[in-house]
Coordinates of C-alpha atoms in Angstrom, one line a residue:
X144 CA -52.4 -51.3 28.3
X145 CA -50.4 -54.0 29.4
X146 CA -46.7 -54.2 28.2
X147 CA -46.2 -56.9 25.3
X148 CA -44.0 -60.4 25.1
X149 CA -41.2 -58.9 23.3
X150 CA -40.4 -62.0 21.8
X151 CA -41.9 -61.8 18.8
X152 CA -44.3 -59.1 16.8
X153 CA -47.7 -59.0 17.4
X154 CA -50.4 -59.4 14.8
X155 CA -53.8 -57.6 14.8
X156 CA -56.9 -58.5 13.2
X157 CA -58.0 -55.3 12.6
X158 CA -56.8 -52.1 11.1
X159 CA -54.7 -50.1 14.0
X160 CA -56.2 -47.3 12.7
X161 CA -59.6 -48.8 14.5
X162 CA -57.4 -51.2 17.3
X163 CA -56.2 -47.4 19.0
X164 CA -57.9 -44.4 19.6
X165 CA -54.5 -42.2 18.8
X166 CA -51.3 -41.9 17.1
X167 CA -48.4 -40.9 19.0
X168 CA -47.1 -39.6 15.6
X169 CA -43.0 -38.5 15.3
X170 CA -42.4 -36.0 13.0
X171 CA -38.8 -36.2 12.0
X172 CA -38.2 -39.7 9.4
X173 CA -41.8 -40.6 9.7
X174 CA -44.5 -37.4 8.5
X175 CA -41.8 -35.3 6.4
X176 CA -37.9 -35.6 5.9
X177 CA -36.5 -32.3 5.8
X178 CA -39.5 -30.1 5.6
X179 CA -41.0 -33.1 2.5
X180 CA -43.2 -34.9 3.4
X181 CA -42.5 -38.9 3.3
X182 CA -44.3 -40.8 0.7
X183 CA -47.8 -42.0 2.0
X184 CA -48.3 -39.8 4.8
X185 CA -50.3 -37.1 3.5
X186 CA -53.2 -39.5 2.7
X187 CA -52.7 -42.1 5.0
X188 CA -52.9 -39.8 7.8
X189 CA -56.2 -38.8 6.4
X190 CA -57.8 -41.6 6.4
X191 CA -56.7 -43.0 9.5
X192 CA -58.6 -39.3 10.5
X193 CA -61.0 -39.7 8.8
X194 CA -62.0 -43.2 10.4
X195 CA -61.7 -41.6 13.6
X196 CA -58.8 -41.7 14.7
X197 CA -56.9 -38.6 16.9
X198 CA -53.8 -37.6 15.2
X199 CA -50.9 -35.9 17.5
X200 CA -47.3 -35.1 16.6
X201 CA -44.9 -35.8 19.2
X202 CA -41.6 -34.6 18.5
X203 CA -38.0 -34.3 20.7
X204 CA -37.0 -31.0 18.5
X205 CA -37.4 -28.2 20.8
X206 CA -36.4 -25.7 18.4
X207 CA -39.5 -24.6 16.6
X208 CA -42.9 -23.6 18.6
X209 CA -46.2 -25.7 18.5
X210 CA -47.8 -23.4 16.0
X211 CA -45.1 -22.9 13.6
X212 CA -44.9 -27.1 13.4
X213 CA -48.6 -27.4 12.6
X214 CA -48.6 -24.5 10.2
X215 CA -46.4 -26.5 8.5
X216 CA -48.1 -29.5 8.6
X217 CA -51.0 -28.0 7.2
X218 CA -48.8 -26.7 4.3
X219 CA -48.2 -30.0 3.6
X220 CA -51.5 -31.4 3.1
X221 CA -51.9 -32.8 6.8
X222 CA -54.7 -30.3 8.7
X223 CA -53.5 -30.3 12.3
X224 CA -53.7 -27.2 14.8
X225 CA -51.2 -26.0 17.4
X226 CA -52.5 -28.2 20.5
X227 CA -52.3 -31.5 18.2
X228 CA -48.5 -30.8 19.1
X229 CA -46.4 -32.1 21.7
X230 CA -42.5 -30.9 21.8
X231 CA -39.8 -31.7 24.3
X232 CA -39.6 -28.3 24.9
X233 CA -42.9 -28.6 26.6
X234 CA -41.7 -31.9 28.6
X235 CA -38.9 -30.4 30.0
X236 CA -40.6 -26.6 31.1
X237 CA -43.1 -28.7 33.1
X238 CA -40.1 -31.0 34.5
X239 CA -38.7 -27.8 35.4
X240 CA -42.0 -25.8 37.0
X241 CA -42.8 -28.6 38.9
X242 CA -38.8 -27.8 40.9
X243 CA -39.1 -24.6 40.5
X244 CA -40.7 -21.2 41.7
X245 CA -43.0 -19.5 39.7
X246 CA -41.3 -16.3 38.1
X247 CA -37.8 -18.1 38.3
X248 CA -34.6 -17.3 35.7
X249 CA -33.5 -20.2 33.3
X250 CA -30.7 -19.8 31.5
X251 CA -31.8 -20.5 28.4
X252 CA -29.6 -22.6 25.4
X253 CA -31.9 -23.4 22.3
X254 CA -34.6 -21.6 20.2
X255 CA -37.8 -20.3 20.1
X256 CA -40.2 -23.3 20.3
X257 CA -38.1 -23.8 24.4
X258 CA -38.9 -20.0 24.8
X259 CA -42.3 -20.1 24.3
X260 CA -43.0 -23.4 26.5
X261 CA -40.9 -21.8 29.2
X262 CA -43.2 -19.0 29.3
X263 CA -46.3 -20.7 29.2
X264 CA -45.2 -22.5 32.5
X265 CA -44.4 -18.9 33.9
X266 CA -40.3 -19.0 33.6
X267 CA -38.2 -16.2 32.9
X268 CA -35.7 -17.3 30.1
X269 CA -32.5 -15.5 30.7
X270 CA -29.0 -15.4 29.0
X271 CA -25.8 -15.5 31.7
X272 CA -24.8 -17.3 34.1
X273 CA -24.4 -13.8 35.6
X274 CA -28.4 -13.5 35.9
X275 CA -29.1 -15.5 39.1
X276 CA -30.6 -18.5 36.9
X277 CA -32.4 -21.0 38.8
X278 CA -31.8 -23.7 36.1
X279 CA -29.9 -24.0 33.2
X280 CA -31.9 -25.7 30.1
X281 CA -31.0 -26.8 26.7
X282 CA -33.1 -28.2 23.6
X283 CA -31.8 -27.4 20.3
X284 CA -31.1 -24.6 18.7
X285 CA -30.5 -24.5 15.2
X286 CA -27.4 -24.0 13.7
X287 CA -27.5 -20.5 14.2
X288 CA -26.7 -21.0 18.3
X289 CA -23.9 -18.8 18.7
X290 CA -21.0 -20.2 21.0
X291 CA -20.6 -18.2 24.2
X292 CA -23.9 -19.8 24.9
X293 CA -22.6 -22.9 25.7
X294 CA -20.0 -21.3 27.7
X295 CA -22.7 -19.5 29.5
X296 CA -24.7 -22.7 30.5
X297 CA -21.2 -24.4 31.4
X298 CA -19.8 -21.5 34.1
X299 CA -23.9 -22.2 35.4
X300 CA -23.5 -25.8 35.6
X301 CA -19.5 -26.0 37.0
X302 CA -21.5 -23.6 39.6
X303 CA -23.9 -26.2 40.8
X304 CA -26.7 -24.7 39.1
X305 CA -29.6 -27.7 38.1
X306 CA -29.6 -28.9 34.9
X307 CA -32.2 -29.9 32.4
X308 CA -32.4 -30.9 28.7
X309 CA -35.3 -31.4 26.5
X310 CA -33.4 -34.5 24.7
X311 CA -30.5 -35.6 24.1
X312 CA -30.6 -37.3 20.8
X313 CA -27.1 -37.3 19.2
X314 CA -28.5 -36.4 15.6
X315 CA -31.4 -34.8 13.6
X316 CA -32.0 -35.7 9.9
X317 CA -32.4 -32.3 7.7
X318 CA -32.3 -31.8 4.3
X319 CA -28.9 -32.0 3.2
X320 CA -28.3 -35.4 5.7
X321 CA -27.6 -36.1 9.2
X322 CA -26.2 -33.6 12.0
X323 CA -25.6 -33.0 15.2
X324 CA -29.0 -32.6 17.6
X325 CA -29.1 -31.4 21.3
X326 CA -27.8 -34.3 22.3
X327 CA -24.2 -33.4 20.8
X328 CA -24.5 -29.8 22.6
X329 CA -25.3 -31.2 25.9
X330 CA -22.1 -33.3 25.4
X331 CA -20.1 -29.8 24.6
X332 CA -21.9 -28.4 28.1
X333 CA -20.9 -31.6 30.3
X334 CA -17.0 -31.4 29.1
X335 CA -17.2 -27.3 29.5
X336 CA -18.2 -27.7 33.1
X337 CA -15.7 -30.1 33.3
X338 CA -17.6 -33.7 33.2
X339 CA -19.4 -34.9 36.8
X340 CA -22.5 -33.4 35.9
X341 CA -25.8 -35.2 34.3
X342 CA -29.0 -33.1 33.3
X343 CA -32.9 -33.8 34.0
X344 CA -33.5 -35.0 30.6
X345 CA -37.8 -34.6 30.0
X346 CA -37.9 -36.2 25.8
X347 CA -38.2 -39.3 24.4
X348 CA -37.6 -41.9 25.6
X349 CA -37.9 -41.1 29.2
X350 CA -41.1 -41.0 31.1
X351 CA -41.3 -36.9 31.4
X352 CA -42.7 -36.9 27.2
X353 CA -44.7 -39.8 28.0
X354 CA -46.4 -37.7 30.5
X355 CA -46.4 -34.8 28.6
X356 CA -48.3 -36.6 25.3
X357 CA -50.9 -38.2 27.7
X358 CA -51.9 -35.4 29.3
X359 CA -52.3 -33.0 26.2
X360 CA -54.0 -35.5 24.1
X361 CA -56.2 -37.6 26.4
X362 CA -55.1 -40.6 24.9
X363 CA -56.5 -43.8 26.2
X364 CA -55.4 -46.3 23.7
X365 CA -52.3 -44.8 22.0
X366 CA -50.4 -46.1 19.6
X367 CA -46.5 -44.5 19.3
X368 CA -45.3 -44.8 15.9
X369 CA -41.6 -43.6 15.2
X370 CA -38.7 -44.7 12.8
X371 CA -36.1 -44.4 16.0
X372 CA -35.4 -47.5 18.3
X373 CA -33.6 -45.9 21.1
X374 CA -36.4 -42.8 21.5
X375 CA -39.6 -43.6 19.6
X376 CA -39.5 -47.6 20.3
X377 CA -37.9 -47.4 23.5
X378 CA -40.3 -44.4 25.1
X379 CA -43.6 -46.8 24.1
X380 CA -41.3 -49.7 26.1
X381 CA -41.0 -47.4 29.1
X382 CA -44.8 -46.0 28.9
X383 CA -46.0 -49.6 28.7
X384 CA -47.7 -48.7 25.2
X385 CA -47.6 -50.4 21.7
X386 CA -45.7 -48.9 19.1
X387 CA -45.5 -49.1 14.9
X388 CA -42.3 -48.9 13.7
X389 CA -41.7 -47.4 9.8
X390 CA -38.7 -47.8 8.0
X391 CA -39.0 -44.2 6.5
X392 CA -36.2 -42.9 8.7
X393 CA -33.4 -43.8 11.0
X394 CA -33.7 -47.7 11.6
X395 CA -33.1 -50.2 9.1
X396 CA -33.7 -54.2 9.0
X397 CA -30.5 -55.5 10.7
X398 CA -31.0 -52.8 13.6
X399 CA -34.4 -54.3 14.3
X400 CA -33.9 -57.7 13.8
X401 CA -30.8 -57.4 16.4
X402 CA -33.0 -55.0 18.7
X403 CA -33.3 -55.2 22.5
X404 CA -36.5 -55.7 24.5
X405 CA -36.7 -52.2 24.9
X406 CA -36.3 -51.4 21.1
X407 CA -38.7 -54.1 20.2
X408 CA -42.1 -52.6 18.5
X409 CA -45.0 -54.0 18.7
X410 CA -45.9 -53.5 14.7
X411 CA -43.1 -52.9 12.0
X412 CA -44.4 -51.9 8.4
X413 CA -42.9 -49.8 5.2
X414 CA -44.7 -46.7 5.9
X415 CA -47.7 -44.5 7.0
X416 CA -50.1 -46.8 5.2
X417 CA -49.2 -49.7 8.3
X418 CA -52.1 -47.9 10.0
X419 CA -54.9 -48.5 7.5
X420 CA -54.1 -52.3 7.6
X421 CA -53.7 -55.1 10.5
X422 CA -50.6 -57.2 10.8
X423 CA -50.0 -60.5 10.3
X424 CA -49.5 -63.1 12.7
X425 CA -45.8 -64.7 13.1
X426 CA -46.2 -68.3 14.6
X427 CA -42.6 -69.2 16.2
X428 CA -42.8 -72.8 16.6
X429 CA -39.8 -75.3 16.8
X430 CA -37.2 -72.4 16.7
X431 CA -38.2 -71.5 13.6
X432 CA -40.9 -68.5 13.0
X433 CA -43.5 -68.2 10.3
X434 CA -44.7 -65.3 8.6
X435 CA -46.7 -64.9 5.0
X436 CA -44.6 -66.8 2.6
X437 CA -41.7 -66.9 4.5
X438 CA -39.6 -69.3 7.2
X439 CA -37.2 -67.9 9.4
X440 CA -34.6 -70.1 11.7
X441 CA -31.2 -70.3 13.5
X442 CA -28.6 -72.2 11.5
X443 CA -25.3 -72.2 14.1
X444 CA -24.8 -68.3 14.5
X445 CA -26.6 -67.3 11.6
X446 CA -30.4 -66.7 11.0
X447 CA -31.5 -68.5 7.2
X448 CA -34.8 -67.5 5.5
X449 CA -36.6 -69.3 3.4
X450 CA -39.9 -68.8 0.9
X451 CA -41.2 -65.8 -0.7
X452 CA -43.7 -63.6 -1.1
X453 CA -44.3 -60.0 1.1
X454 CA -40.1 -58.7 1.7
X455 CA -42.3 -57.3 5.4
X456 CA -43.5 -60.6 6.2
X457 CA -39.6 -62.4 5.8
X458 CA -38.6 -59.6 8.2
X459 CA -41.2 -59.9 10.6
X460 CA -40.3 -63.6 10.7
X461 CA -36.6 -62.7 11.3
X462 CA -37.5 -60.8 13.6
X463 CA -39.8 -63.8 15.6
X464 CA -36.8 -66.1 14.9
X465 CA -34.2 -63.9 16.4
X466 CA -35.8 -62.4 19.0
X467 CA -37.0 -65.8 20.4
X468 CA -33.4 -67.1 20.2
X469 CA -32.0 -63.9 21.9
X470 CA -34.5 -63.5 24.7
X471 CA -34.5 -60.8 27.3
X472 CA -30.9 -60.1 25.5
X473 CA -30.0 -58.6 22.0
X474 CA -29.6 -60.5 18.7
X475 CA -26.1 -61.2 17.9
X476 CA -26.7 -63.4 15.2
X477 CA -25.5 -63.0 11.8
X478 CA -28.3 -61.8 9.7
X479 CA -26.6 -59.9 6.9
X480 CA -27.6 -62.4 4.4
X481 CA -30.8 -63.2 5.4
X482 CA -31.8 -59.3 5.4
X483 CA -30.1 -58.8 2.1
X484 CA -32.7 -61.6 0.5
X485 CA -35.8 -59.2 1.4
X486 CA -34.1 -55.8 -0.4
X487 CA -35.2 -53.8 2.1

């Protein structure tokens, strides 16, 4: 599929339930918050199944293994089965058995779900920099990742050994908030080595998940839906896909309306139930942008609104307004008051 004008959403006659063949599902902000699932899910992911559509689960947490993720699924009301699971932990082992021999040592920084996907690529997940690793690879961990492990991968690195990573996302939303993801360990890895070194990164957003998802699921129309600009949003930009963007998780209104090209989706709806239903069309014309009810338009450095009806629709119109105004650039106009009209 083609890559979209970013200038504005696009609208789509039909449900995207029927317009794709699968979802590109994340997990994290957009099926469950920590371990619960999000409202809607459970039975909008069942109908959009049950109208035919594949369902996969595409997630940058390494830590836990394919089958423990859809086990839990499952618990939650959502049927899915072990292979209807992508991880970063399985991006990055075949980044890494495509570089390197079979049978080799990988020094090994992150849990079990990483174990198991090095194995199934035939590497041999070791613990020291003492053990003649080939690689050094991290994906999170847990909080339970003790800290001579770090120091083990940074003595590897400093060494020259290569480097990988399943993601590097800063944060990861649990139960009691936001903390620290893999991202935030790779960072304690670079300035143990002593900075000067960058690792193969395989998740989201980079091409290596893209790959990954494609090739386990088949997909020939997929549709990525995530709550995350800069992994979810921004891996559909660099696969040339579409993407549906919820506002379940990470990204609020005034991040998307001041969004990048890159961080532009293609749909933008509440929730899970944005798959059972098409979107509707924003008509830009004049510098201002129409959506529903509503009238969005540039006013010096500000963006107004005007009308009523669907909150969605006056942000999808934002959205046209700014984003035609800003170009192959991000929005830096004020929109604080605009958003704060919709109560989003």
């Amino acid at each position: 599929m083609s890559q979209q004008d970013r200038s504005r959403p696009l609208s789509s006659a039909e449900p995207l339930s029927t317009a794709y063949d699968t979802a590109l599902l994340d997990l994290d902000g957009v099926v469950y918050t920590g371990g619960v699932a999000v409202a809607h899910a459970v039975e909008s992911l069942a109908t959009a199944r049950g109208g035919g559509m594949h369902l996969a689960y595409v997630t940058n947490n390494a830590f836990r293994t394919p089958d423990t993720v859809a086990a839990h699924l499952s618990e939650l009301g959502i049927p899915a089965d072990a292979q209807d699971v992508i991880t970063s932990a399985q991006a990055v082992a075949r980044l890494m058995s495509d570089q390197l021999p079979a049978g080799a040592n990988v020094l090994m920084v992150g849990g079990e779900g990483l174990r198991v996907a090095l194995e199934e690529r035939g590497l041999v997940p070791v613990e020291s920099a003492d053990d003649d690793p080939a690689a050094v690879v991290q994906g999170y961990g847990g909080p339970g990742l003790v800290w001579s492990r770090f120091a083990e991968a940074s003595y590897a690195v400093r060494r020259g050994v290569p480097w990988f990573a399943s993601n590097t996302d800063l944060t990861i939303p649990g139960d009691r908030g936001i903390g620290p993801g893999n991202g935030a360990a790779v960072e304690v890895v670079r300035i143990g080595s002593g900075g000067g070194f960058e690792p193969q990164v395989a998740g989201k957003p980079l091409p290596p998940m893209h790959r990954e998802t494609v090739l386990r699921t088949g997909a020939k129309r997929p549709l990525v839906v995530g709550d995350r600009l800069d992994t979810d949003i921004e891996g559909a930009f660099n696969g040339g896909v579409d993407s549906l963007l919820v506002l379940t998780g990470v990204t609020d209104a005034p991040q998307l309306v001041a969004a990048a090209p890159r961080h532009r989706p293609t749909y933008v709806d509440r929730d899970l139930r944005g798959l059972l239903t098409g979107q509707p069309e924003v008509v830009v014309k004049d510098g201002a942008a129409r959506c529903g009810g509503w009238t969005a338009s540039v006013v010096g450095e500000s963006l107004a609104l005007d009308g009523g009806g669907d909150p969605l629709d006056g942000l999808r119109a934002l959205c046209g307004a700014a984003w035609t105004q800003a170009g192959d650039q991000g929005c830096g106009l004020d929109a604080e008051k605009a958003v704060a009209r919709l109560g989003l």
